[in-house]
Short mmCIF file of C-alpha atoms in Angstrom, two decimals:
data_model
loop_
_atom_site.label_atom_id
_atom_site.label_comp_id
_atom_site.label_asym_id
_atom_site.label_seq_id
_atom_site.Cartn_x
_atom_site.Cartn_y
_atom_site.Cartn_z
CA MET A 772 -4.07 -48.80 155.96
CA GLY A 773 -3.80 -50.78 152.79
CA ALA A 774 -1.43 -49.66 150.10
CA GLY A 775 -2.84 -46.82 147.78
CA SER A 776 -6.12 -46.78 149.81
CA VAL A 777 -7.56 -43.43 150.97
CA ARG A 778 -9.57 -42.97 154.25
CA ALA A 779 -12.21 -40.27 154.08
CA ARG A 780 -14.10 -38.96 157.27
CA TYR A 781 -17.54 -37.94 157.32
CA LEU A 782 -19.96 -36.27 159.27
CA VAL A 783 -23.54 -37.97 159.14
CA TYR A 784 -26.56 -36.65 160.66
CA PHE A 785 -29.18 -39.21 161.65
CA GLN A 786 -32.59 -39.27 163.68
CA TYR A 787 -34.36 -42.32 165.35
CA LEU A 788 -37.29 -42.99 167.77
CA GLY A 789 -35.83 -44.29 171.04
CA THR A 790 -38.61 -46.39 172.18
CA ASP A 791 -36.99 -49.67 171.17
CA PHE A 792 -33.36 -48.78 172.10
CA ASN A 793 -30.99 -48.73 175.39
CA GLY A 794 -29.91 -45.40 174.09
CA VAL A 795 -27.86 -44.39 171.08
CA ALA A 796 -24.67 -45.81 172.02
CA ALA A 797 -23.84 -49.47 171.15
CA VAL A 798 -24.39 -52.09 173.46
CA ARG A 799 -21.83 -54.93 173.42
CA GLY A 800 -22.53 -58.40 174.91
CA VAL A 801 -25.57 -57.85 176.55
CA GLN A 802 -28.33 -59.94 175.71
CA GLY A 803 -31.67 -58.18 174.69
CA ALA A 804 -30.09 -54.84 174.64
CA VAL A 805 -29.34 -52.93 171.45
CA GLY A 806 -28.21 -49.40 170.86
CA VAL A 807 -28.93 -47.28 167.57
CA GLN A 808 -25.24 -47.19 166.86
CA ASN A 809 -25.38 -50.95 166.66
CA TYR A 810 -27.59 -50.67 163.58
CA LEU A 811 -25.73 -47.97 162.18
CA GLU A 812 -22.59 -49.84 162.31
CA GLU A 813 -24.32 -53.07 160.97
CA ALA A 814 -25.38 -51.13 157.95
CA ALA A 815 -21.83 -49.70 157.52
CA GLU A 816 -20.46 -53.20 157.18
CA ARG A 817 -22.09 -53.36 153.90
CA LEU A 818 -20.09 -50.48 152.60
CA ASN A 819 -16.95 -52.78 152.10
CA SER A 820 -14.60 -50.55 154.05
CA VAL A 821 -10.98 -52.09 154.17
CA VAL A 822 -11.17 -51.22 158.23
CA PRO A 823 -14.35 -51.73 160.00
CA VAL A 824 -16.58 -48.49 160.22
CA LYS A 825 -17.21 -47.10 163.84
CA PHE A 826 -19.56 -44.24 164.41
CA THR A 827 -18.34 -41.70 167.08
CA ILE A 828 -21.43 -40.07 168.28
CA SER A 829 -21.93 -36.37 169.19
CA SER A 830 -24.50 -36.61 172.02
CA ARG A 831 -25.52 -39.79 173.92
CA THR A 832 -29.02 -40.28 174.47
CA ASP A 833 -30.50 -42.63 177.29
CA ALA A 834 -33.12 -45.18 176.56
CA GLY A 835 -36.22 -44.03 175.64
CA VAL A 836 -34.84 -40.65 174.38
CA HIS A 837 -35.64 -39.74 170.36
CA ALA A 838 -33.50 -37.46 168.18
CA LEU A 839 -34.89 -35.39 165.57
CA SER A 840 -31.07 -34.96 164.45
CA ASN A 841 -28.03 -36.39 166.55
CA ALA A 842 -24.90 -36.62 164.44
CA ALA A 843 -21.59 -38.82 164.32
CA HIS A 844 -18.45 -39.04 162.41
CA LEU A 845 -17.04 -42.01 160.49
CA ASP A 846 -14.17 -43.04 158.64
CA ILE A 847 -14.17 -45.35 155.42
CA GLN A 848 -11.54 -46.69 153.94
CA ARG A 849 -11.98 -47.89 150.42
CA ARG A 850 -9.85 -49.86 148.18
CA SER A 851 -7.23 -47.93 146.27
CA ASP A 852 -9.27 -48.55 142.96
CA ARG A 853 -12.36 -47.03 144.44
CA PRO A 854 -12.77 -43.36 144.94
CA PRO A 855 -14.35 -41.95 148.46
CA PHE A 856 -18.21 -42.11 148.24
CA SER A 857 -19.88 -38.92 147.65
CA PRO A 858 -21.95 -37.54 150.57
CA GLU A 859 -25.13 -38.27 148.70
CA VAL A 860 -24.02 -41.86 147.95
CA LEU A 861 -23.18 -42.46 151.54
CA THR A 862 -26.45 -41.26 152.85
CA GLU A 863 -28.36 -43.63 150.51
CA ALA A 864 -26.27 -46.53 150.95
CA LEU A 865 -26.44 -46.33 154.87
CA ASN A 866 -30.38 -45.96 154.64
CA THR A 867 -30.53 -48.68 152.11
CA HIS A 868 -28.83 -51.19 154.68
CA LEU A 869 -30.51 -50.00 157.97
CA LYS A 870 -32.46 -52.99 159.39
CA HIS A 871 -34.41 -50.92 161.82
CA PRO A 872 -37.28 -48.74 160.67
CA ALA A 873 -37.02 -46.34 163.47
CA ILE A 874 -33.72 -44.92 162.44
CA ARG A 875 -32.92 -42.64 159.32
CA VAL A 876 -29.91 -40.99 158.02
CA LEU A 877 -30.69 -37.51 157.17
CA GLN A 878 -27.38 -36.31 155.48
CA ALA A 879 -23.71 -36.64 155.11
CA PHE A 880 -20.58 -34.22 154.75
CA ARG A 881 -17.24 -34.75 153.95
CA VAL A 882 -15.17 -33.27 156.78
CA PRO A 883 -11.04 -33.22 157.54
CA SER A 884 -9.50 -36.12 159.29
CA HIS A 885 -9.11 -34.29 162.50
CA PHE A 886 -13.05 -33.40 162.74
CA HIS A 887 -14.46 -34.76 165.97
CA ALA A 888 -18.37 -34.97 166.09
CA ARG A 889 -18.38 -34.75 169.87
CA HIS A 890 -15.77 -32.06 170.62
CA ALA A 891 -16.53 -29.90 167.47
CA ALA A 892 -20.54 -29.07 168.11
CA ILE A 893 -21.11 -25.60 169.17
CA SER A 894 -24.57 -25.94 170.27
CA ARG A 895 -26.72 -28.67 171.21
CA THR A 896 -30.57 -28.09 171.84
CA TYR A 897 -32.98 -30.48 173.29
CA LEU A 898 -36.71 -30.29 173.19
CA TYR A 899 -39.19 -31.68 175.79
CA ARG A 900 -42.97 -32.42 175.22
CA LEU A 901 -45.70 -32.13 177.72
CA ALA A 902 -49.27 -33.17 177.54
CA THR A 903 -51.89 -31.74 180.03
CA GLY A 904 -55.37 -32.65 180.72
CA CYS A 905 -54.66 -36.60 180.41
CA PRO A 906 -56.01 -38.17 183.40
CA ARG A 907 -54.04 -41.34 182.48
CA PRO A 908 -51.37 -42.28 179.77
CA ASP A 909 -53.76 -44.53 178.10
CA ARG A 910 -55.99 -41.61 177.55
CA LEU A 911 -53.34 -40.42 175.29
CA PRO A 912 -53.87 -40.82 171.38
CA VAL A 913 -52.03 -44.07 170.43
CA PHE A 914 -49.71 -41.91 168.16
CA GLU A 915 -48.76 -39.75 170.91
CA ARG A 916 -47.65 -42.46 173.47
CA ASN A 917 -43.99 -42.78 174.03
CA ARG A 918 -43.42 -39.06 172.84
CA CYS A 919 -44.56 -36.86 175.46
CA TRP A 920 -44.92 -36.62 179.38
CA ALA A 921 -48.41 -36.92 180.00
CA LEU A 922 -49.55 -34.85 183.16
CA GLN A 923 -52.58 -35.55 185.15
CA ALA A 924 -53.21 -31.84 185.64
CA ASP A 925 -55.62 -29.88 183.50
CA CYS A 926 -53.19 -26.82 182.95
CA LEU A 927 -49.79 -25.39 184.02
CA ASP A 928 -48.54 -21.91 185.42
CA VAL A 929 -46.48 -21.35 182.36
CA ALA A 930 -45.76 -18.01 183.48
CA ALA A 931 -44.14 -19.15 186.74
CA MET A 932 -42.16 -22.09 184.55
CA GLN A 933 -40.81 -19.26 182.39
CA GLU A 934 -39.73 -17.02 185.37
CA ALA A 935 -37.99 -20.42 186.89
CA ALA A 936 -36.35 -21.00 183.83
CA GLN A 937 -34.47 -17.74 183.83
CA HIS A 938 -32.86 -18.62 187.00
CA LEU A 939 -31.02 -21.18 184.99
CA LEU A 940 -29.89 -19.15 181.79
CA GLY A 941 -26.25 -18.14 181.86
CA THR A 942 -22.70 -19.85 183.19
CA HIS A 943 -23.53 -21.89 186.54
CA ASP A 944 -22.07 -24.89 188.34
CA PHE A 945 -25.23 -27.15 187.52
CA SER A 946 -24.13 -30.11 189.92
CA ALA A 947 -27.72 -29.77 191.28
CA PHE A 948 -29.00 -31.13 188.26
CA GLN A 949 -26.44 -33.81 187.49
CA SER A 950 -27.41 -37.59 187.77
CA ALA A 951 -24.62 -40.13 189.22
CA GLY A 952 -22.30 -41.62 186.64
CA SER A 953 -21.78 -38.51 184.70
CA PRO A 954 -18.45 -38.63 183.19
CA ALA A 955 -18.17 -34.63 182.90
CA ALA A 956 -14.79 -33.44 184.49
CA SER A 957 -16.64 -30.22 185.23
CA PRO A 958 -20.00 -29.34 186.40
CA VAL A 959 -20.07 -25.72 184.87
CA ARG A 960 -21.96 -25.35 181.90
CA THR A 961 -23.45 -22.29 179.83
CA LEU A 962 -27.31 -22.54 179.18
CA ARG A 963 -27.95 -20.28 176.40
CA ARG A 964 -31.95 -20.79 176.12
CA ALA A 965 -34.49 -22.19 178.18
CA SER A 966 -38.11 -21.69 176.88
CA VAL A 967 -41.86 -23.04 177.66
CA SER A 968 -44.39 -22.58 175.00
CA PRO A 969 -47.84 -24.10 173.99
CA ASP A 970 -47.39 -26.46 171.09
CA PRO A 971 -49.82 -26.23 168.06
CA THR A 972 -52.58 -29.08 168.64
CA SER A 973 -51.25 -32.37 167.85
CA PRO A 974 -52.28 -33.53 164.23
CA PHE A 975 -53.15 -36.91 165.98
CA VAL A 976 -55.75 -35.66 168.44
CA LEU A 977 -59.18 -35.96 167.44
CA PRO A 978 -61.18 -32.58 167.47
CA GLU A 979 -63.41 -33.79 170.36
CA GLU A 980 -60.21 -34.36 172.31
CA SER A 981 -58.45 -31.32 171.50
CA ARG A 982 -60.58 -29.29 174.05
CA ARG A 983 -59.16 -31.50 176.76
CA LEU A 984 -55.52 -32.14 175.58
CA GLN A 985 -52.83 -29.39 175.19
CA PHE A 986 -49.37 -29.86 174.70
CA TRP A 987 -46.34 -28.01 175.69
CA SER A 988 -42.98 -27.49 174.54
CA LEU A 989 -39.61 -26.88 176.61
CA GLU A 990 -36.52 -26.02 175.02
CA PHE A 991 -33.05 -26.05 176.30
CA GLU A 992 -29.81 -25.02 174.09
CA SER A 993 -26.03 -25.15 175.41
CA GLN A 994 -23.02 -26.39 174.01
CA SER A 995 -22.91 -29.35 176.21
CA PHE A 996 -25.15 -30.75 179.07
CA LEU A 997 -24.42 -32.82 181.93
CA TYR A 998 -25.73 -36.32 182.44
CA LYS A 999 -29.71 -36.15 182.65
CA GLN A 1000 -29.30 -32.43 183.16
CA VAL A 1001 -32.16 -31.56 180.86
CA ARG A 1002 -34.56 -34.25 182.44
CA ARG A 1003 -33.90 -32.90 185.83
CA MET A 1004 -34.28 -29.31 184.92
CA THR A 1005 -37.88 -30.06 183.24
CA ALA A 1006 -38.84 -32.03 186.02
CA LEU A 1007 -38.17 -28.74 188.60
CA LEU A 1008 -40.17 -26.46 185.92
CA VAL A 1009 -42.89 -28.92 185.85
CA ALA A 1010 -43.04 -28.92 189.80
CA VAL A 1011 -43.33 -24.92 189.42
CA GLY A 1012 -45.84 -25.12 186.82
CA LEU A 1013 -47.94 -27.51 188.81
CA GLY A 1014 -47.53 -25.36 192.07
CA ALA A 1015 -45.28 -27.36 194.03
CA LEU A 1016 -42.13 -25.32 193.64
CA MET A 1017 -41.83 -21.63 193.63
CA PRO A 1018 -39.74 -19.96 190.99
CA ALA A 1019 -37.30 -18.58 193.29
CA GLN A 1020 -37.06 -22.32 194.68
CA VAL A 1021 -35.25 -23.33 191.44
CA LYS A 1022 -32.49 -20.65 191.97
CA ALA A 1023 -31.81 -21.99 195.51
CA ILE A 1024 -31.76 -25.41 194.31
CA LEU A 1025 -29.13 -24.24 191.45
CA ASP A 1026 -26.99 -22.53 193.94
CA SER A 1027 -27.13 -25.46 196.41
CA ARG A 1028 -25.20 -27.50 193.91
CA ASP A 1029 -26.58 -30.50 195.75
CA PRO A 1030 -27.67 -33.28 193.47
CA LEU A 1031 -29.10 -35.02 196.52
CA GLY A 1032 -31.11 -32.43 197.84
CA LYS A 1033 -34.97 -32.86 198.88
CA HIS A 1034 -36.30 -31.86 195.28
CA GLN A 1035 -33.50 -32.97 193.11
CA SER A 1036 -34.75 -36.64 192.90
CA ARG A 1037 -37.27 -35.66 190.16
CA VAL A 1038 -36.25 -36.60 186.69
CA ALA A 1039 -38.87 -36.29 183.85
CA PRO A 1040 -39.39 -39.79 182.13
CA ALA A 1041 -37.16 -40.18 179.11
CA HIS A 1042 -40.02 -40.70 176.44
CA GLY A 1043 -40.71 -37.17 176.24
CA LEU A 1044 -37.31 -35.84 175.65
CA PHE A 1045 -35.72 -35.08 171.86
CA LEU A 1046 -32.51 -34.07 170.70
CA LYS A 1047 -33.40 -31.55 168.26
CA SER A 1048 -30.31 -30.27 166.65
CA VAL A 1049 -26.66 -30.31 166.88
CA LEU A 1050 -24.69 -27.61 165.10
CA TYR A 1051 -21.13 -27.21 163.88
CA GLU A 1052 -19.33 -23.95 162.83
CA GLY A 1053 -19.69 -23.60 158.84
CA LEU A 1054 -22.19 -26.54 158.57
CA GLY A 1055 -25.38 -25.03 160.59
CA LYS A 1056 -26.70 -22.89 157.74
CA ARG A 1057 -26.64 -25.65 155.17
CA LYS A 1058 -29.96 -26.64 153.91
CA TRP A 1059 -31.29 -30.47 153.93
CA PRO A 1060 -33.08 -31.77 150.97
CA GLU A 1061 -36.68 -30.80 150.68
CA GLU A 1062 -38.28 -33.85 152.25
CA VAL A 1063 -36.28 -33.26 155.33
CA PRO A 1064 -38.31 -31.09 158.05
CA ALA A 1065 -36.53 -27.71 158.63
CA CYS A 1066 -36.85 -28.75 162.37
CA THR A 1067 -33.62 -30.72 162.13
CA LEU A 1068 -31.53 -27.77 161.52
CA SER A 1069 -33.23 -25.18 163.98
CA GLY A 1070 -32.04 -24.39 167.38
#
């Protein structure tokens, strides 16, 4: 640390459309591959920190997955004659220097030097969007492509899906819903909420199409999730909704703790998944500026 210089730690919320990225995490040395973190850290280089700025991401998302609100902490060390950035100035500066239009910094907070964006999170909520009544993906409105899973079915048995979702609530060993490569030390997680509900008609659907297309939202809340757990739970709930599985079979699959079972190969496509919110003690009730949608704090 430079003589007299002060290091300031910030918590930053940001959002992105994941279509163009190999996930949120930075990609190093792989030609043609890039993560959201690469662009964030490139923008941070323009802040003239004494030491390079590294974003520690709260919640990793895979290639193609979106985020209404992800979070990260970062340290900025300015020269001794420069005061720390205010959170408002930092937010504006990062957005000014971001070079990808699918990423936006929402807000920043000053936090203690021991704060950790991943470990301190008390809640994470994921949203998964489905569309029914779409015989082929190319029949979706262009504005909805890569933002939902288009099912060829005309309808879903939502009551059966809701019944199946109840089996997943609570504290369980979720090994059956964990993909290979998970870094988690334990497969035990507590699922606080799992809901299935109709979405309001998409504003991007023409009136003559709205009678055919129906959108649905699945939401899952937990302090943390296993690798691809949400996409695997979604795939099984969709199978229930399509009549391929009974609700009771979801409980049997959960109890099996077997990630390689007959039905566990189902994984919902990445492009329908959104990280909706990451909450922290003492920060979850703060309000965003008016232009930021309220959904970035819900969950």
